mmCIF file of C-alpha atoms in Angstrom:
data_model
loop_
_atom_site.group_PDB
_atom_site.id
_atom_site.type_symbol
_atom_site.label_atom_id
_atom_site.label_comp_id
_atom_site.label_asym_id
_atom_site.label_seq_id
_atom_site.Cartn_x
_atom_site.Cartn_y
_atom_site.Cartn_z
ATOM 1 C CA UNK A 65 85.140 76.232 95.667
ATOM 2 C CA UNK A 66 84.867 79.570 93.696
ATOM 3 C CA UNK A 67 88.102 82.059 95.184
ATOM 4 C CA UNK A 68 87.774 85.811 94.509
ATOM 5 C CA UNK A 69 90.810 88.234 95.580
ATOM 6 C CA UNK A 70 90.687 91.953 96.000
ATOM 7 C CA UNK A 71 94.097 93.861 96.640
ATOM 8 C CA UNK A 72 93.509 96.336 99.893
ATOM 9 C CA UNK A 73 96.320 99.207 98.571
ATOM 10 C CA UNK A 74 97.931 99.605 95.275
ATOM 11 C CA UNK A 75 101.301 97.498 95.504
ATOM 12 C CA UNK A 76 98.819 93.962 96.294
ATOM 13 C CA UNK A 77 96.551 95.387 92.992
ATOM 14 C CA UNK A 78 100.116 95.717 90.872
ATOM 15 C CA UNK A 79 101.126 91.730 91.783
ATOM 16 C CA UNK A 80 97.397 90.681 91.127
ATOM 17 C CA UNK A 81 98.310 91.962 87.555
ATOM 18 C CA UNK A 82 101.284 90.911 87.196
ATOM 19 C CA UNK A 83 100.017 87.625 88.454
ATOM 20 C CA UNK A 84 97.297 87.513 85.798
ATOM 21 C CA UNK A 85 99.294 88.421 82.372
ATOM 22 C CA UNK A 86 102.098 85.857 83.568
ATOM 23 C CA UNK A 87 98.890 83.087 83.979
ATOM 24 C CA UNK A 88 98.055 84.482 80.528
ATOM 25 C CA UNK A 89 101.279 83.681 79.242
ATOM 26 C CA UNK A 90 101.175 80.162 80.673
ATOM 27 C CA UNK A 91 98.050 79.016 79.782
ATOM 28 C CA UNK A 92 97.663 80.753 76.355
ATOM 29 C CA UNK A 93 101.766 80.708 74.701
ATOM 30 C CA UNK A 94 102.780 77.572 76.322
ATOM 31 C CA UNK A 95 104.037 74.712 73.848
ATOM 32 C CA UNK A 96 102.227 77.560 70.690
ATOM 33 C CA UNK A 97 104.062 77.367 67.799
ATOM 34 C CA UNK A 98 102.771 81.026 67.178
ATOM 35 C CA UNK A 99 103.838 84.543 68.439
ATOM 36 C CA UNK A 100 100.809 86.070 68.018
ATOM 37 C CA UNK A 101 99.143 85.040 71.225
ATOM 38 C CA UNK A 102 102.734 86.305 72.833
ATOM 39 C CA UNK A 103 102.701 89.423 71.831
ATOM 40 C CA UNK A 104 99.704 90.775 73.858
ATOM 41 C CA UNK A 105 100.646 89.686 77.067
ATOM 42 C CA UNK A 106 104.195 90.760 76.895
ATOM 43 C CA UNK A 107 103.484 93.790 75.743
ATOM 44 C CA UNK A 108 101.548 94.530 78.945
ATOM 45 C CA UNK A 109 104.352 93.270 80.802
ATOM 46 C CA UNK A 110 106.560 96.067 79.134
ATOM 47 C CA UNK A 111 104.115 98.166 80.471
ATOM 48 C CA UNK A 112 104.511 97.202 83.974
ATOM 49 C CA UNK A 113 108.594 96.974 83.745
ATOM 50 C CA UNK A 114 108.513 100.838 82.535
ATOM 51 C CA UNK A 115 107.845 101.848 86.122
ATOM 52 C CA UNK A 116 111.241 102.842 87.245
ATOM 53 C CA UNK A 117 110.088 102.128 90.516
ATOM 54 C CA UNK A 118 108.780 98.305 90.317
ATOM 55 C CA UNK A 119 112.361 96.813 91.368
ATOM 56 C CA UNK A 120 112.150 98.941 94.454
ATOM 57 C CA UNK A 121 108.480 98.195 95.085
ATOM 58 C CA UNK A 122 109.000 94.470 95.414
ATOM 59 C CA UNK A 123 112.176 94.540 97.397
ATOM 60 C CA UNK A 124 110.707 97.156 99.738
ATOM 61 C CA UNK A 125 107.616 94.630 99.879
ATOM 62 C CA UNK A 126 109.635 91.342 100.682
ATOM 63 C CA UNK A 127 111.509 93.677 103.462
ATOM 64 C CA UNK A 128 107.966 94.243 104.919
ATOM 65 C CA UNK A 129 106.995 90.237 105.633
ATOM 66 C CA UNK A 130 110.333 89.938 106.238
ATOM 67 C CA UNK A 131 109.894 92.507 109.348
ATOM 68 C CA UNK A 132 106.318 90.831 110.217
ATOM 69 C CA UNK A 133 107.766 87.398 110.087
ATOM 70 C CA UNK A 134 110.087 88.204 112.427
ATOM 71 C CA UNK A 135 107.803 89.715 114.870
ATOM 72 C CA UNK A 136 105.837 86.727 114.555
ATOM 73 C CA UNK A 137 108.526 84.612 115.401
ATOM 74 C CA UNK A 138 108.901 86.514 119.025
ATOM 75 C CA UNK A 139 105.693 84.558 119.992
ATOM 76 C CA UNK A 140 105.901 81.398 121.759
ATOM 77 C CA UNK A 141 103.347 80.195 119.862
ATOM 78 C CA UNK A 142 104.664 80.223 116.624
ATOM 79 C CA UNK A 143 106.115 77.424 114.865
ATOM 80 C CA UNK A 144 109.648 77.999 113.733
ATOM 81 C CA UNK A 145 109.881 75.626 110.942
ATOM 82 C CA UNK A 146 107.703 77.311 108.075
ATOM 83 C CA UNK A 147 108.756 80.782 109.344
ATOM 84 C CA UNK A 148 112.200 79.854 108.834
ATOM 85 C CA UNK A 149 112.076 78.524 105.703
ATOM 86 C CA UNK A 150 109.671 81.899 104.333
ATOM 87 C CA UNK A 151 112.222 83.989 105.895
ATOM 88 C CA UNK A 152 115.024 81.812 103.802
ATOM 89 C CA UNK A 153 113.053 82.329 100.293
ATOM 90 C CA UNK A 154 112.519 86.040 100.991
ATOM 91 C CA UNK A 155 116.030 86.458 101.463
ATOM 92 C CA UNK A 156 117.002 84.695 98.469
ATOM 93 C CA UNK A 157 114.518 86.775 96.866
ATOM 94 C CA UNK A 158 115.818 89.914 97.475
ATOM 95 C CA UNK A 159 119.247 88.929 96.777
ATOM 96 C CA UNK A 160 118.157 88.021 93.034
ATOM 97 C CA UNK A 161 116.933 91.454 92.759
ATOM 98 C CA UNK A 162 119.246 93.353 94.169
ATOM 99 C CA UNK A 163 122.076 91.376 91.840
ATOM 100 C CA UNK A 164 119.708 91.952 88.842
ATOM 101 C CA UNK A 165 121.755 94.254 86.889
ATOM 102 C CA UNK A 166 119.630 94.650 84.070
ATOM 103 C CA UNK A 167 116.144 96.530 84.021
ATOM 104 C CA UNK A 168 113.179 94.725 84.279
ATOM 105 C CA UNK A 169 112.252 94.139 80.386
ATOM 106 C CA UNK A 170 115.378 95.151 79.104
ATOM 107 C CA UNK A 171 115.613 92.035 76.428
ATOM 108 C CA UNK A 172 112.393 93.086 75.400
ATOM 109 C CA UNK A 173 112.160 96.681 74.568
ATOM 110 C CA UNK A 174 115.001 95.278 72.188
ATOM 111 C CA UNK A 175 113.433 93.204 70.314
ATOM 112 C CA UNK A 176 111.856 94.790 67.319
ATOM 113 C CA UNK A 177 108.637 91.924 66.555
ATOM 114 C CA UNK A 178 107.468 93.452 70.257
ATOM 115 C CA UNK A 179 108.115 97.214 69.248
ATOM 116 C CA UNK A 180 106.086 96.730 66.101
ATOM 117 C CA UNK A 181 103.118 94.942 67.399
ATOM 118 C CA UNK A 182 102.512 97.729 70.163
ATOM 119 C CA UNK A 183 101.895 99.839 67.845
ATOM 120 C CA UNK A 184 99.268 97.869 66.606
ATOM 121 C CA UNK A 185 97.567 96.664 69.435
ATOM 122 C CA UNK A 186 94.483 99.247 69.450
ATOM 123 C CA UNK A 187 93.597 98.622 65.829
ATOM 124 C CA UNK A 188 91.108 95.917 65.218
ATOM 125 C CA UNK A 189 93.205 92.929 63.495
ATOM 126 C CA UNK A 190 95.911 94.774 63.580
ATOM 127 C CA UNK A 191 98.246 91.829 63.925
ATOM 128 C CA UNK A 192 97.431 90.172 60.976
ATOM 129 C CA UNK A 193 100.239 89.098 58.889
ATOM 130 C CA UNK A 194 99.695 91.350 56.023
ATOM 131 C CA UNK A 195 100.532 94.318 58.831
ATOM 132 C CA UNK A 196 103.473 92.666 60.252
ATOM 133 C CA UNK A 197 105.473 90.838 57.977
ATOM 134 C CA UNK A 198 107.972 90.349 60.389
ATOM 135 C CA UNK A 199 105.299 88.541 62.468
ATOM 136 C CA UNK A 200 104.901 86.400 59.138
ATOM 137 C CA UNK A 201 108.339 85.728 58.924
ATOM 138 C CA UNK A 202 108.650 83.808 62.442
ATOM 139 C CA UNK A 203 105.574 81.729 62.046
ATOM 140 C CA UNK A 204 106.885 80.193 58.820
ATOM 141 C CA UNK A 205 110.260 79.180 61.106
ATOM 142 C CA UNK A 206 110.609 76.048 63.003
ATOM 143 C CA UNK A 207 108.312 75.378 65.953
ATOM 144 C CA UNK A 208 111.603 74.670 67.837
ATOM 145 C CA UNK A 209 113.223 78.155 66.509
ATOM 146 C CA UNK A 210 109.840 79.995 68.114
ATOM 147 C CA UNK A 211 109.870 78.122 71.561
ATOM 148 C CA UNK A 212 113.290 79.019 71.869
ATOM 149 C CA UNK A 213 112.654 82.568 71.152
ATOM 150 C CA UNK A 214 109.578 82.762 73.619
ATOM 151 C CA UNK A 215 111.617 80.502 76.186
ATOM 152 C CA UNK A 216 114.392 83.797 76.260
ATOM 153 C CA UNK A 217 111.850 86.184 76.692
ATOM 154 C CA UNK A 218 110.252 84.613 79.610
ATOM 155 C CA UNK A 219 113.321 83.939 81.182
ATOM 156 C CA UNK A 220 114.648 87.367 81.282
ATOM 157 C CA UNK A 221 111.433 88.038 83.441
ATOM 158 C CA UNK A 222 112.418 85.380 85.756
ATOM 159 C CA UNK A 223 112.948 87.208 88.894
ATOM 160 C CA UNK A 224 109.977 89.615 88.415
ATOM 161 C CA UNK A 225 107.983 86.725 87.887
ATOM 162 C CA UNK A 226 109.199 84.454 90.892
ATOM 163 C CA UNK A 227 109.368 87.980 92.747
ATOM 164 C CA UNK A 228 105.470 87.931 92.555
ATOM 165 C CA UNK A 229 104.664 84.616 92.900
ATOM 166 C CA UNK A 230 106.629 84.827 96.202
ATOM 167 C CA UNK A 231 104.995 87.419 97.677
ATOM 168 C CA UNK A 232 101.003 86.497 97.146
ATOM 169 C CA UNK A 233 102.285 82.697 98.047
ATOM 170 C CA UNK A 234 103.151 84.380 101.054
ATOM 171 C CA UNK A 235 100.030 86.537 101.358
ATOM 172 C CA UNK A 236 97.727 84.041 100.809
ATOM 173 C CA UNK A 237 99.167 81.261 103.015
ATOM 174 C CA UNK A 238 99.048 84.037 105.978
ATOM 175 C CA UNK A 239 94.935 83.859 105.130
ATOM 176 C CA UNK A 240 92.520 83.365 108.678
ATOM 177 C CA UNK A 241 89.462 82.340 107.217
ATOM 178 C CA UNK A 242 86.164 82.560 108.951
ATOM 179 C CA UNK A 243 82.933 81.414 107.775
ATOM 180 C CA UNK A 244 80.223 84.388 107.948
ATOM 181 C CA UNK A 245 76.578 85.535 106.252
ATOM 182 C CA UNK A 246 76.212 87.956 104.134
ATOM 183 C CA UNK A 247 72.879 89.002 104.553
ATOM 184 C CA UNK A 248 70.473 90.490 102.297
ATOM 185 C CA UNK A 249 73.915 89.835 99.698
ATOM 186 C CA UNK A 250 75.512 92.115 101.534
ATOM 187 C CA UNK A 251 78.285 92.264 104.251
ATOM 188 C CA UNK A 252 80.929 94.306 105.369
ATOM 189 C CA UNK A 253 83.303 94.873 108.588
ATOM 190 C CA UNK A 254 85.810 97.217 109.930
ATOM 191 C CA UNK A 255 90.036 96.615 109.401
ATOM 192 C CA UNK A 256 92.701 97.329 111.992
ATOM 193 C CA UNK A 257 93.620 100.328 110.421
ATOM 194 C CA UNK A 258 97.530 99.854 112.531
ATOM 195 C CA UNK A 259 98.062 96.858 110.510
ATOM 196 C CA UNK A 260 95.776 96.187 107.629
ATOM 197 C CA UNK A 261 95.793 93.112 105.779
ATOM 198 C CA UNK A 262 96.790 93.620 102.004
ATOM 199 C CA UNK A 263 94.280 91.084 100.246
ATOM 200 C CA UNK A 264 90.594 89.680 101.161
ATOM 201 C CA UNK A 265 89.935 86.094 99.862
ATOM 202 C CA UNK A 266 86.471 84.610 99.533
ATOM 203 C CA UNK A 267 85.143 80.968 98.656
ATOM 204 C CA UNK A 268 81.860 80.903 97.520
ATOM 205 C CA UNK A 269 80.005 77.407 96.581
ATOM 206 C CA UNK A 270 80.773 75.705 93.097
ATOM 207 C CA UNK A 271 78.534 76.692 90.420
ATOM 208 C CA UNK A 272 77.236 79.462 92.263
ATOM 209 C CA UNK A 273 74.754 82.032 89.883
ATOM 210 C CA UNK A 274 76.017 84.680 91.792
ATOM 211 C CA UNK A 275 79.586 87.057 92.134
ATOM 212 C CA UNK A 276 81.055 89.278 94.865
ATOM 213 C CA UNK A 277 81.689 92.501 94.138
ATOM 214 C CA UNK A 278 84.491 93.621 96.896
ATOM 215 C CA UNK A 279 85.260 97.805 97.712
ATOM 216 C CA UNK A 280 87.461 98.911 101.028
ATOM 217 C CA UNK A 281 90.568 100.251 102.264
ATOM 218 C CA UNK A 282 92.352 100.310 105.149
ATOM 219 C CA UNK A 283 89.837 101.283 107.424
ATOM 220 C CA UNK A 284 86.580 98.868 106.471
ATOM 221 C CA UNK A 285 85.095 96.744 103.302
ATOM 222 C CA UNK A 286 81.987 95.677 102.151
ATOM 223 C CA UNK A 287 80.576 92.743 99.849
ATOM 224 C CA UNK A 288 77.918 92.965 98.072
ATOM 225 C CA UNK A 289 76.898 89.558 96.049
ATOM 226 C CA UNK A 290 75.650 89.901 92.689
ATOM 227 C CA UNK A 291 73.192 87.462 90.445
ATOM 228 C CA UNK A 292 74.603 87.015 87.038
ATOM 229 C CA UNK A 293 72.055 87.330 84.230
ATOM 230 C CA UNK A 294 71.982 86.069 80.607
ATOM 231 C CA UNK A 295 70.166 89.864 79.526
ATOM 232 C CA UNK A 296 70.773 93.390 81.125
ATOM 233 C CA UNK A 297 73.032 93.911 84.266
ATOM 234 C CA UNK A 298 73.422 91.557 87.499
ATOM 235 C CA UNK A 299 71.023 91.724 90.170
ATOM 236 C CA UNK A 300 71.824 92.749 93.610
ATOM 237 C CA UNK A 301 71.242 89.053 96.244
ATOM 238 C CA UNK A 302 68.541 89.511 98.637
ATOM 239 C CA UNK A 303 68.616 86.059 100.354
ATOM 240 C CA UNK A 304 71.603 85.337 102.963
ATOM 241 C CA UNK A 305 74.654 83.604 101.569
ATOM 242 C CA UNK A 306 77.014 81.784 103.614
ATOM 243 C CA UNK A 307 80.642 82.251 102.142
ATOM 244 C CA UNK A 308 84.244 81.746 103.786
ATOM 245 C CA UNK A 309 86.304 85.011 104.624
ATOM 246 C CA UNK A 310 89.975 85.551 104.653
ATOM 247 C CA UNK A 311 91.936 88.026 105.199
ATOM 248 C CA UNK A 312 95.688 88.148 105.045
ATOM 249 C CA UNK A 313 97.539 88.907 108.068
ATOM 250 C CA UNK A 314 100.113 90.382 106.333
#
């Protein structure tokens, strides 16, 4: 199945980007023997640790499934076990922040290869090695010298990283999914507006020609399902599609 996400307020849309430069980092720098495709990605994760306020975000975030997991567990219905052992990580979790002395990206606003490249990001080829001679200098070292460089860098992000990871885990796995129509490409329905869920998932069919494109809030969304083209822009579905729904409880 094809899986689209859309974030339903602003702190799900930061982890969706967070989540997506630390994929970037796995698939593209892991086992390189280059910096180059490093430098990107953790540049835009300097980016997100300059927000004085991401430390508080997350731990203010884990508080609130903490809070829903415990109303949850009121219900007779609900099955201690996994509850437990999410409540468990989430505390761990915000004990690693909270003991996290350092700013978020500390190591790297420190390290001057970084520092250099940003300001060379917006210029086409602008990290060639003729521009950065620094950058020239580490790819001539040993492959094991460069691993071990990258391998510090992503380990002082560690906690922001597993931070994340916990929390859409969490989202996700709290998904009720539904099967509906979207007719004429199009669907949309209202939210509980006293306790919104923070993501909408969707499964479409393998191979499908067409997209979703997702819009709402915390009061309704709507799907419209797009035809991709080889020339011009995508055309809007008229036929009904069948497609799973979730949305997060949480």
């Amino acid at each position: 199945m094809a899986v689209y996400e859309h974030p339903l307020h602003e702190r799900a849309r930061l982890l969706l980007r967070l989540e997506s430069v630390f994929a970037q980092l796995q698939h593209e720098v892991a086992g390189t023997t280059s910096l180059r495709d490093a430098l990107r990605p953790y540049n835009e994760l300097l980016d997100f640790c300059s927000r004085p306020e991401l430390r508080l975000d997350l731990i203010l975030e884990l508080e609130r499934l903490a809070q829903s997991l415990a109303i949850w567990a009121q219900s007779p219905e609900a099955n201690e076990d996994p509850l437990c052992v999410w409540q468990f990580r989430i505390d761990q979790q915000i004990k690693a922040l909270r003991e996290q002395r350092e700013p978020f990206g500390q190591l790297l606003r420190h390290q001057e290869i970084i520092q250099l490249a940003r300001g060379r990001m917006g210029v086409a080829g602008g990290l060639a090695d003729c521009d950065l001679p620094i950058l020239a200098f580490w790819n001539q070292q040993a492959p094991e010298c460069i691993r071990g460089l990258l391998n510090g860098w992503q380990k002082s992000l560690e906690v922001l990283q597993s931070s994340t990871d916990l929390i859409l885990a969490l989202l996700r796995d709290s998904c009720a999914w539904s099967t509906v129509e979207a007719r004429e490409g199009r669907y949309g329905a209202p939210l509980d507006a006293r306790r919104p869920p923070s993501m909408i998932r969707l499964e479409l069919t393998d191979r499908a020609d067409y997209y979703p494109k997702i819009s709402g809030g915390i009061h309704r969304f709507h799907i419209q399902l797009l035809q991709w083209l080889d020339q011009g822009t995508a055309r809007a579905i008229e036929s009904t599609v069948e497609f799973k729904l979730g949305l997060s409880a949480l």
